[in-house]
Amino acid sequence: RSLFVSSANDAIDLMGSSPLIRGNQMLKSGDKGVSIGESSSPIVSDNLVEDGNIGMEIKDRSEPVLIRNRLVGNRIGLSAYAKNWRYAAGGFPRLIGGVVSDNAVPLQFDGKSRLTRPVAQAEELAEIVELGTRVIEQDFSGGFWDGRREWLGLPGTEVDTNRWDLVVRGRGRSGGALSRIDWNLTDPEVTYHLLLEYRVSPETDGVFRVLGETGSQEIGLPSPVDSLSDYRWEMITLPPDRYGLLEIEVEPPQGGLEIDSSTGLGSLRSGQVRIHRFSVYTTPGPGR
């Protein structure tokens, strides 16, 4: 726990690192209270950044988890943008709780950045990320993938593993994609949690399903009702099992046509599910 007062530049500046930053105070910083860049993925929790230039700034494919921080009275509360061309992306903060208030500009994001927020169970999700152990992760962000998987699109479904996400697109009818896995999650001494970061296009619904030997577990992916640019972060508990298949369903908008602006031709309306990352964490079981 540290106190930074009137630093001429950044109070804390990260590049290519992923530490835990917890319980600090950054007051009247000349530039940023916390600067996170160059593909850093720290956990930043329970900090106060007040009366400075920029509370926290995220850039260049950095994906921090920001938990219960207070960004108060700054010129800009939370900023995200692309600075270094080598990373070809902006900042991707994941925000759980906290306060962003009384800043001249609360949030400032460029077109290459995005914000991820939990759908529900924010405190439980924060506890799992802070205290749990990550045992499986599939990250679809460009060349930084952690073990790319092959996905099989069902008839009429387009599957694209682009620079940022796994994209499953249906046009005019229900679609989906499958991927084989081998997850041996059978330790009775721990609890398994599946965390999913995703985005769904307007008027589209989806399902992310994990199939095991004794049953299946799923996360519903509803059409967005708030910001279309935000990603959602959701979690479920996985019972002990040996899981062998992942399945994504997409239900696109029904009726009407989309007009291609370049050709003037119409086609059935499409809907898509974008999966950015899924992870499995463990925490001690109920009896421990």
Tab-separated table of C-alpha atoms in Angstrom:
chain	number	residue	atom	x	y	z
A	1	ARG	CA	0.000	0.000	0.000
A	2	SER	CA	1.580	3.229	-1.178
A	3	LEU	CA	0.684	6.911	-1.329
A	4	PHE	CA	1.609	8.960	-4.422
A	5	VAL	CA	1.062	12.726	-4.189
A	6	SER	CA	1.625	15.267	-6.996
A	7	SER	CA	3.747	12.974	-9.174
A	8	ALA	CA	5.007	14.976	-12.140
A	9	ASN	CA	4.070	12.247	-14.610
A	10	ASP	CA	2.478	8.809	-14.021
A	11	ALA	CA	2.244	7.487	-10.487
A	12	ILE	CA	2.368	3.851	-11.696
A	13	ASP	CA	3.381	2.930	-15.273
A	14	LEU	CA	3.183	-0.678	-16.570
A	15	MET	CA	4.579	-2.096	-19.818
A	16	GLY	CA	4.406	-5.803	-20.681
A	17	SER	CA	3.737	-6.855	-17.086
A	18	SER	CA	0.904	-8.242	-14.984
A	19	PRO	CA	1.361	-7.471	-11.276
A	20	LEU	CA	-1.250	-7.098	-8.555
A	21	ILE	CA	-1.807	-3.424	-7.667
A	22	ARG	CA	-3.999	-3.112	-4.592
A	23	GLY	CA	-4.921	-0.549	-1.959
A	24	ASN	CA	-2.891	2.456	-3.130
A	25	GLN	CA	-3.702	6.167	-3.312
A	26	MET	CA	-2.665	8.356	-6.257
A	27	LEU	CA	-3.492	12.024	-5.629
A	28	LYS	CA	-2.995	14.972	-8.022
A	29	SER	CA	-0.975	13.022	-10.592
A	30	GLY	CA	0.508	15.200	-13.328
A	31	ASP	CA	-0.446	12.671	-15.995
A	32	LYS	CA	-1.962	9.242	-15.161
A	33	GLY	CA	-2.618	7.707	-11.806
A	34	VAL	CA	-2.147	4.245	-13.360
A	35	SER	CA	-0.904	3.774	-16.937
A	36	ILE	CA	-1.243	0.234	-18.362
A	37	GLY	CA	0.293	-0.482	-21.776
A	38	GLU	CA	2.031	-2.904	-24.124
A	39	SER	CA	-0.026	-6.052	-23.551
A	40	SER	CA	-0.162	-5.889	-19.751
A	41	SER	CA	-2.830	-7.824	-17.836
A	42	PRO	CA	-2.632	-6.802	-14.163
A	43	ILE	CA	-5.273	-7.028	-11.468
A	44	VAL	CA	-5.849	-3.494	-10.160
A	45	SER	CA	-8.095	-3.405	-7.101
A	46	ASP	CA	-9.238	-1.093	-4.304
A	47	ASN	CA	-7.180	1.937	-5.339
A	48	LEU	CA	-8.084	5.634	-5.095
A	49	VAL	CA	-7.073	7.940	-7.958
A	50	GLU	CA	-8.189	11.485	-7.267
A	51	ASP	CA	-7.757	15.055	-8.565
A	52	GLY	CA	-5.270	14.200	-11.321
A	53	ASN	CA	-5.094	14.488	-15.088
A	54	ILE	CA	-6.211	10.948	-16.020
A	55	GLY	CA	-7.325	8.373	-13.464
A	56	MET	CA	-6.381	5.182	-15.350
A	57	GLU	CA	-5.301	4.773	-18.960
A	58	ILE	CA	-5.333	1.434	-20.814
A	59	LYS	CA	-3.651	1.009	-24.196
A	60	ASP	CA	-1.977	-1.299	-26.729
A	61	ARG	CA	-3.774	-4.620	-26.237
A	62	SER	CA	-3.637	-4.434	-22.449
A	63	GLU	CA	-6.481	-6.238	-20.651
A	64	PRO	CA	-6.434	-5.374	-16.943
A	65	VAL	CA	-9.078	-6.411	-14.453
A	66	LEU	CA	-10.171	-3.265	-12.583
A	67	ILE	CA	-11.921	-4.115	-9.301
A	68	ARG	CA	-13.554	-1.684	-6.848
A	69	ASN	CA	-11.320	1.257	-7.755
A	70	ARG	CA	-12.378	4.873	-7.147
A	71	LEU	CA	-11.571	7.354	-9.930
A	72	VAL	CA	-12.749	10.704	-8.606
A	73	GLY	CA	-12.288	14.342	-9.604
A	74	ASN	CA	-9.867	13.819	-12.499
A	75	ARG	CA	-9.894	15.509	-15.906
A	76	ILE	CA	-10.583	12.040	-17.440
A	77	GLY	CA	-11.694	9.113	-15.296
A	78	LEU	CA	-10.909	6.061	-17.451
A	79	SER	CA	-9.218	6.284	-20.857
A	80	ALA	CA	-8.430	3.606	-23.448
A	81	TYR	CA	-6.790	3.998	-26.855
A	82	ALA	CA	-4.252	2.619	-29.346
A	83	LYS	CA	-0.829	4.285	-29.052
A	84	ASN	CA	1.852	1.871	-30.323
A	85	TRP	CA	1.168	0.703	-33.900
A	86	ARG	CA	2.917	-2.638	-33.219
A	87	TYR	CA	-0.034	-3.805	-31.115
A	88	ALA	CA	-2.736	-2.804	-33.641
A	89	ALA	CA	-5.304	-2.436	-30.854
A	90	GLY	CA	-6.377	-0.187	-28.047
A	91	GLY	CA	-7.139	-0.994	-24.419
A	92	PHE	CA	-9.554	-3.678	-23.238
A	93	PRO	CA	-10.278	-3.015	-19.541
A	94	ARG	CA	-12.545	-5.385	-17.616
A	95	LEU	CA	-14.415	-3.345	-15.030
A	96	ILE	CA	-15.923	-4.848	-11.861
A	97	GLY	CA	-17.576	-2.445	-9.449
A	98	GLY	CA	-15.911	0.689	-8.237
A	99	VAL	CA	-16.708	4.391	-8.637
A	100	VAL	CA	-16.033	6.710	-11.578
A	101	SER	CA	-17.457	10.049	-10.489
A	102	ASP	CA	-16.985	13.829	-10.596
A	103	ASN	CA	-14.498	13.578	-13.468
A	104	ALA	CA	-14.738	16.201	-16.238
A	105	VAL	CA	-14.887	13.278	-18.740
A	106	PRO	CA	-15.895	9.941	-17.120
A	107	LEU	CA	-14.880	7.567	-19.960
A	108	GLN	CA	-12.847	8.243	-23.106
A	109	PHE	CA	-12.377	5.309	-25.535
A	110	ASP	CA	-11.179	5.265	-29.131
A	111	GLY	CA	-12.600	2.977	-31.823
A	112	LYS	CA	-9.965	0.275	-31.213
A	113	SER	CA	-10.800	-0.121	-27.525
A	114	ARG	CA	-13.675	-1.749	-25.666
A	115	LEU	CA	-15.024	-2.172	-22.164
A	116	THR	CA	-16.086	-5.461	-20.568
A	117	ARG	CA	-18.574	-5.466	-17.686
A	118	PRO	CA	-20.006	-8.352	-15.634
A	119	VAL	CA	-23.639	-9.247	-16.300
A	120	ALA	CA	-24.278	-10.145	-12.643
A	121	GLN	CA	-22.543	-11.665	-9.593
A	122	ALA	CA	-19.869	-8.980	-9.777
A	123	GLU	CA	-18.472	-9.528	-6.262
A	124	GLU	CA	-18.298	-13.304	-6.706
A	125	LEU	CA	-16.591	-12.901	-10.071
A	126	ALA	CA	-14.083	-10.473	-8.561
A	127	GLU	CA	-13.290	-12.922	-5.756
A	128	ILE	CA	-12.691	-15.770	-8.218
A	129	VAL	CA	-10.353	-13.671	-10.380
A	130	GLU	CA	-8.442	-12.345	-7.362
A	131	LEU	CA	-8.179	-15.517	-5.277
A	132	GLY	CA	-8.878	-18.436	-7.630
A	133	THR	CA	-6.471	-20.447	-9.777
A	134	ARG	CA	-6.843	-20.313	-13.562
A	135	VAL	CA	-6.464	-23.806	-15.000
A	136	ILE	CA	-7.785	-23.351	-18.566
A	137	GLU	CA	-7.913	-20.330	-20.860
A	138	GLN	CA	-8.733	-19.784	-24.528
A	139	ASP	CA	-7.977	-16.274	-25.717
A	140	PHE	CA	-8.923	-15.318	-29.281
A	141	SER	CA	-7.045	-12.013	-29.482
A	142	GLY	CA	-4.920	-12.142	-32.604
A	143	GLY	CA	-1.434	-13.578	-32.538
A	144	PHE	CA	-1.488	-13.823	-28.748
A	145	TRP	CA	-3.734	-16.900	-28.646
A	146	ASP	CA	-3.189	-19.505	-25.973
A	147	GLY	CA	-3.750	-22.717	-27.943
A	148	ARG	CA	-6.030	-22.035	-30.920
A	149	ARG	CA	-8.846	-24.543	-31.377
A	150	GLU	CA	-10.580	-25.652	-34.551
A	151	TRP	CA	-14.272	-24.807	-34.684
A	152	LEU	CA	-16.698	-26.599	-37.021
A	153	GLY	CA	-19.563	-24.467	-38.292
A	154	LEU	CA	-22.965	-26.099	-38.655
A	155	PRO	CA	-24.733	-25.849	-42.061
A	156	GLY	CA	-25.433	-22.230	-42.980
A	157	THR	CA	-23.063	-20.876	-40.301
A	158	GLU	CA	-19.964	-18.760	-40.910
A	159	VAL	CA	-17.106	-19.174	-38.421
A	160	ASP	CA	-14.256	-16.686	-38.350
A	161	THR	CA	-11.352	-16.518	-35.913
A	162	ASN	CA	-10.422	-12.904	-36.580
A	163	ARG	CA	-7.913	-10.622	-34.936
A	164	TRP	CA	-10.004	-10.078	-31.819
A	165	ASP	CA	-12.652	-12.765	-31.344
A	166	LEU	CA	-14.139	-16.042	-32.405
A	167	VAL	CA	-17.111	-14.945	-34.549
A	168	VAL	CA	-20.053	-17.308	-35.146
A	169	ARG	CA	-22.497	-15.828	-37.662
A	170	GLY	CA	-25.908	-17.135	-38.731
A	171	ARG	CA	-27.918	-15.692	-41.618
A	172	GLY	CA	-31.669	-16.060	-41.824
A	173	ARG	CA	-31.817	-19.193	-39.674
A	174	SER	CA	-30.368	-20.742	-36.527
A	175	GLY	CA	-26.694	-21.642	-36.674
A	176	GLY	CA	-23.868	-22.790	-34.488
A	177	ALA	CA	-20.344	-24.118	-34.120
A	178	LEU	CA	-18.659	-27.005	-32.285
A	179	SER	CA	-15.184	-27.604	-30.871
A	180	ARG	CA	-13.794	-30.756	-29.263
A	181	ILE	CA	-12.089	-30.365	-25.887
A	182	ASP	CA	-10.638	-32.634	-23.203
A	183	TRP	CA	-11.294	-31.027	-19.827
A	184	ASN	CA	-10.782	-33.458	-16.955
A	185	LEU	CA	-12.462	-31.430	-14.200
A	186	THR	CA	-13.026	-34.163	-11.655
A	187	ASP	CA	-11.220	-33.072	-8.473
A	188	PRO	CA	-13.826	-33.233	-5.645
A	189	GLU	CA	-11.751	-30.907	-3.450
A	190	VAL	CA	-12.272	-27.818	-5.641
A	191	THR	CA	-15.098	-25.890	-7.295
A	192	TYR	CA	-14.795	-25.145	-11.024
A	193	HIS	CA	-15.955	-21.824	-12.486
A	194	LEU	CA	-16.327	-21.035	-16.199
A	195	LEU	CA	-15.838	-17.334	-17.053
A	196	LEU	CA	-16.930	-16.098	-20.493
A	197	GLU	CA	-16.323	-12.738	-22.222
A	198	TYR	CA	-18.603	-12.161	-25.208
A	199	ARG	CA	-20.674	-9.775	-27.310
A	200	VAL	CA	-23.883	-10.414	-29.258
A	201	SER	CA	-25.176	-8.350	-32.202
A	202	PRO	CA	-28.564	-6.569	-31.930
A	203	GLU	CA	-31.742	-8.677	-32.149
A	204	THR	CA	-29.654	-11.840	-31.802
A	205	ASP	CA	-29.637	-14.490	-29.094
A	206	GLY	CA	-27.102	-17.218	-28.431
A	207	VAL	CA	-25.980	-19.994	-26.099
A	208	PHE	CA	-22.505	-21.116	-24.999
A	209	ARG	CA	-22.671	-24.755	-23.886
A	210	VAL	CA	-20.165	-27.180	-22.329
A	211	LEU	CA	-21.009	-30.865	-22.729
A	212	GLY	CA	-19.667	-33.533	-20.366
A	213	GLU	CA	-20.055	-37.264	-19.833
A	214	THR	CA	-22.885	-36.811	-17.313
A	215	GLY	CA	-24.582	-33.637	-18.540
A	216	SER	CA	-24.203	-30.167	-20.016
A	217	GLN	CA	-23.916	-26.626	-18.643
A	218	GLU	CA	-24.722	-23.452	-20.546
A	219	ILE	CA	-24.658	-19.662	-20.494
A	220	GLY	CA	-27.437	-17.812	-22.286
A	221	LEU	CA	-26.206	-14.963	-24.510
A	222	PRO	CA	-29.082	-12.467	-24.825
A	223	SER	CA	-29.375	-9.615	-27.289
A	224	PRO	CA	-27.846	-6.401	-25.867
A	225	VAL	CA	-30.103	-3.831	-24.291
A	226	ASP	CA	-27.458	-1.246	-23.397
A	227	SER	CA	-24.201	-0.265	-25.112
A	228	LEU	CA	-23.641	-2.230	-28.312
A	229	SER	CA	-19.858	-1.740	-28.000
A	230	ASP	CA	-19.487	-3.214	-24.501
A	231	TYR	CA	-18.560	-6.843	-23.969
A	232	ARG	CA	-20.220	-8.885	-21.239
A	233	TRP	CA	-18.526	-11.021	-18.623
A	234	GLU	CA	-20.476	-13.915	-17.159
A	235	MET	CA	-19.756	-17.006	-15.081
A	236	ILE	CA	-21.288	-20.351	-14.132
A	237	THR	CA	-20.194	-23.202	-11.865
A	238	LEU	CA	-19.199	-26.435	-13.615
A	239	PRO	CA	-19.997	-29.665	-11.729
A	240	PRO	CA	-17.121	-32.188	-11.602
A	241	ASP	CA	-17.124	-34.036	-14.937
A	242	ARG	CA	-15.020	-34.865	-17.949
A	243	TYR	CA	-16.047	-32.377	-20.632
A	244	GLY	CA	-15.518	-33.189	-24.300
A	245	LEU	CA	-17.381	-30.641	-26.441
A	246	LEU	CA	-18.041	-26.908	-26.671
A	247	GLU	CA	-21.086	-25.684	-28.559
A	248	ILE	CA	-22.140	-22.160	-29.570
A	249	GLU	CA	-25.663	-21.479	-30.829
A	250	VAL	CA	-26.719	-18.297	-32.642
A	251	GLU	CA	-30.293	-17.225	-33.404
A	252	PRO	CA	-30.180	-14.304	-35.903
A	253	PRO	CA	-32.949	-11.725	-36.483
A	254	GLN	CA	-35.945	-13.092	-38.320
A	255	GLY	CA	-37.538	-11.439	-41.354
A	256	GLY	CA	-36.385	-8.640	-43.626
A	257	LEU	CA	-33.258	-8.155	-45.705
A	258	GLU	CA	-29.854	-6.538	-45.325
A	259	ILE	CA	-28.765	-4.339	-48.225
A	260	ASP	CA	-25.112	-4.459	-49.250
A	261	SER	CA	-24.031	-0.817	-49.615
A	262	SER	CA	-21.462	-1.657	-52.298
A	263	THR	CA	-23.652	-3.825	-54.542
A	264	GLY	CA	-27.162	-2.768	-53.635
A	265	LEU	CA	-28.153	-6.420	-53.333
A	266	GLY	CA	-30.222	-7.785	-50.474
A	267	SER	CA	-29.623	-10.880	-48.328
A	268	LEU	CA	-31.211	-12.436	-45.267
A	269	ARG	CA	-30.385	-10.620	-42.042
A	270	SER	CA	-27.427	-11.993	-40.079
A	271	GLY	CA	-26.665	-12.214	-36.383
A	272	GLN	CA	-23.405	-12.998	-34.667
A	273	VAL	CA	-21.935	-14.114	-31.380
A	274	ARG	CA	-18.386	-12.950	-30.653
A	275	ILE	CA	-16.394	-14.858	-28.035
A	276	HIS	CA	-13.300	-13.025	-26.833
A	277	ARG	CA	-12.139	-15.345	-24.084
A	278	PHE	CA	-13.254	-18.182	-21.861
A	279	SER	CA	-11.448	-19.390	-18.768
A	280	VAL	CA	-11.855	-22.034	-16.059
A	281	TYR	CA	-10.846	-21.126	-12.503
A	282	THR	CA	-10.784	-23.255	-9.375
A	283	THR	CA	-11.527	-22.240	-5.796
A	284	PRO	CA	-11.471	-24.467	-2.688
A	285	GLY	CA	-14.511	-26.755	-2.475
A	286	PRO	CA	-17.363	-26.234	0.031
A	287	GLY	CA	-15.808	-28.518	2.621
A	288	ARG	CA	-12.458	-26.767	2.745
